[in-house]
CSV table of C-alpha atoms in Angstrom, one decimal:
chain,number,residue,atom,x,y,z
A,1,MET,CA,-115.1,80.8,118.9
A,2,GLU,CA,-113.8,77.2,118.7
A,3,THR,CA,-112.3,75.7,121.7
A,4,GLU,CA,-109.1,73.7,121.1
A,5,TYR,CA,-109.5,69.9,121.7
A,6,ARG,CA,-106.8,68.5,123.9
A,7,ASP,CA,-106.8,64.8,124.3
A,8,GLU,CA,-103.7,64.3,126.5
A,9,LEU,CA,-104.6,63.9,130.2
A,10,TYR,CA,-101.3,62.7,131.7
A,11,THR,CA,-97.8,62.0,130.5
A,12,LYS,CA,-94.7,60.3,131.9
A,13,ARG,CA,-91.4,60.4,130.1
A,14,VAL,CA,-88.6,57.9,130.6
A,15,ARG,CA,-85.1,58.6,129.2
A,16,ALA,CA,-83.0,55.6,128.3
A,17,GLY,CA,-79.8,56.4,126.4
A,18,LYS,CA,-80.6,57.4,122.8
A,19,ARG,CA,-84.3,56.4,123.4
A,20,THR,CA,-87.0,58.2,125.2
A,21,TYR,CA,-90.3,56.5,126.1
A,22,PHE,CA,-93.5,58.4,126.5
A,23,PHE,CA,-96.5,57.0,128.4
A,24,ASP,CA,-99.5,59.2,127.6
A,25,VAL,CA,-103.1,58.9,128.9
A,26,LYS,CA,-105.5,60.3,126.3
A,27,ALA,CA,-109.2,60.9,126.1
A,28,THR,CA,-111.4,60.2,123.1
A,29,LYS,CA,-113.1,63.1,121.4
A,30,SER,CA,-116.3,62.4,123.4
A,31,ASP,CA,-114.3,62.6,126.7
A,32,ARG,CA,-116.2,59.5,127.8
A,33,ASP,CA,-113.4,57.0,127.2
A,34,PHE,CA,-109.6,56.9,127.4
A,35,TYR,CA,-106.6,54.9,126.3
A,36,ILE,CA,-102.8,54.9,126.7
A,37,THR,CA,-100.2,55.4,124.0
A,38,ILE,CA,-96.7,54.2,124.5
A,39,THR,CA,-94.2,55.9,122.2
A,40,GLU,CA,-90.6,55.0,121.7
A,41,SER,CA,-88.6,58.0,120.3
A,42,LYS,CA,-85.1,57.2,119.1
A,43,ARG,CA,-82.5,59.7,117.9
A,44,VAL,CA,-81.3,58.6,114.4
A,45,GLY,CA,-79.4,61.8,113.4
A,46,GLU,CA,-78.6,65.2,114.7
A,47,GLU,CA,-82.2,66.4,114.5
A,48,GLU,CA,-84.1,63.3,113.3
A,49,TYR,CA,-86.1,60.9,115.4
A,50,GLU,CA,-87.7,57.6,114.6
A,51,LYS,CA,-90.9,56.9,116.5
A,52,HIS,CA,-92.9,53.8,117.2
A,53,LYS,CA,-96.3,53.9,119.0
A,54,ILE,CA,-98.5,51.4,120.7
A,55,PHE,CA,-102.2,52.2,121.4
A,56,LEU,CA,-103.5,50.4,124.5
A,57,TYR,CA,-107.2,50.4,125.2
A,58,LYS,CA,-108.7,50.3,128.7
A,59,GLU,CA,-110.2,46.8,128.2
A,60,ASP,CA,-106.7,45.5,127.6
A,61,PHE,CA,-104.9,47.2,130.5
A,62,GLU,CA,-104.9,44.2,132.9
A,63,LYS,CA,-103.9,41.7,130.2
A,64,PHE,CA,-101.1,43.9,129.0
A,65,LEU,CA,-99.8,44.7,132.5
A,66,GLY,CA,-99.9,41.0,133.4
A,67,ALA,CA,-98.0,39.9,130.3
A,68,LEU,CA,-95.4,42.7,130.8
A,69,SER,CA,-94.9,41.8,134.5
A,70,GLU,CA,-94.5,38.1,133.5
A,71,VAL,CA,-91.9,38.9,130.8
A,72,VAL,CA,-90.0,41.3,133.0
A,73,GLY,CA,-90.0,38.7,135.9
A,74,PHE,CA,-88.7,36.1,133.5
A,75,VAL,CA,-85.8,38.3,132.3
A,76,LYS,CA,-84.9,39.3,135.9
A,77,GLY,CA,-85.2,35.9,137.4
A,78,GLU,CA,-83.9,33.6,134.6
A,79,LEU,CA,-81.7,35.7,132.3
A,80,LEU,CA,-80.1,38.6,134.2
A,81,SER,CA,-78.7,36.2,136.9
A,82,LYS,CA,-76.7,34.6,134.1
A,83,VAL,CA,-75.1,37.7,132.7
A,84,GLU,CA,-73.5,40.8,134.1
A,85,VAL,CA,-75.6,43.9,133.3
A,86,PRO,CA,-74.2,47.4,133.8
A,87,GLU,CA,-76.2,49.7,136.0
A,88,GLN,CA,-78.3,52.4,134.3
A,89,GLU,CA,-79.1,55.7,135.8
A,90,THR,CA,-82.8,56.3,136.6
A,91,SER,CA,-84.7,59.4,135.8
């Protein structure tokens, strides 16, 4: 009897209007390594979705997080103070 391989270890969903973002921690088939996938799912019709995915490997986590923090900090500190942004609900 074969056992079903399940690579997903953890998932976090973020809803943002017509878009939903999925942050998934996945294991490799050997279960000795892991990586993160970030998926943007956007509704483009009644039942159709357009998906885009980024694979992020553990050796790049810190560089990716640092760059993301820097870019978000720039937007918050330099750009958002110059424009009025409507509040979004959090989920």
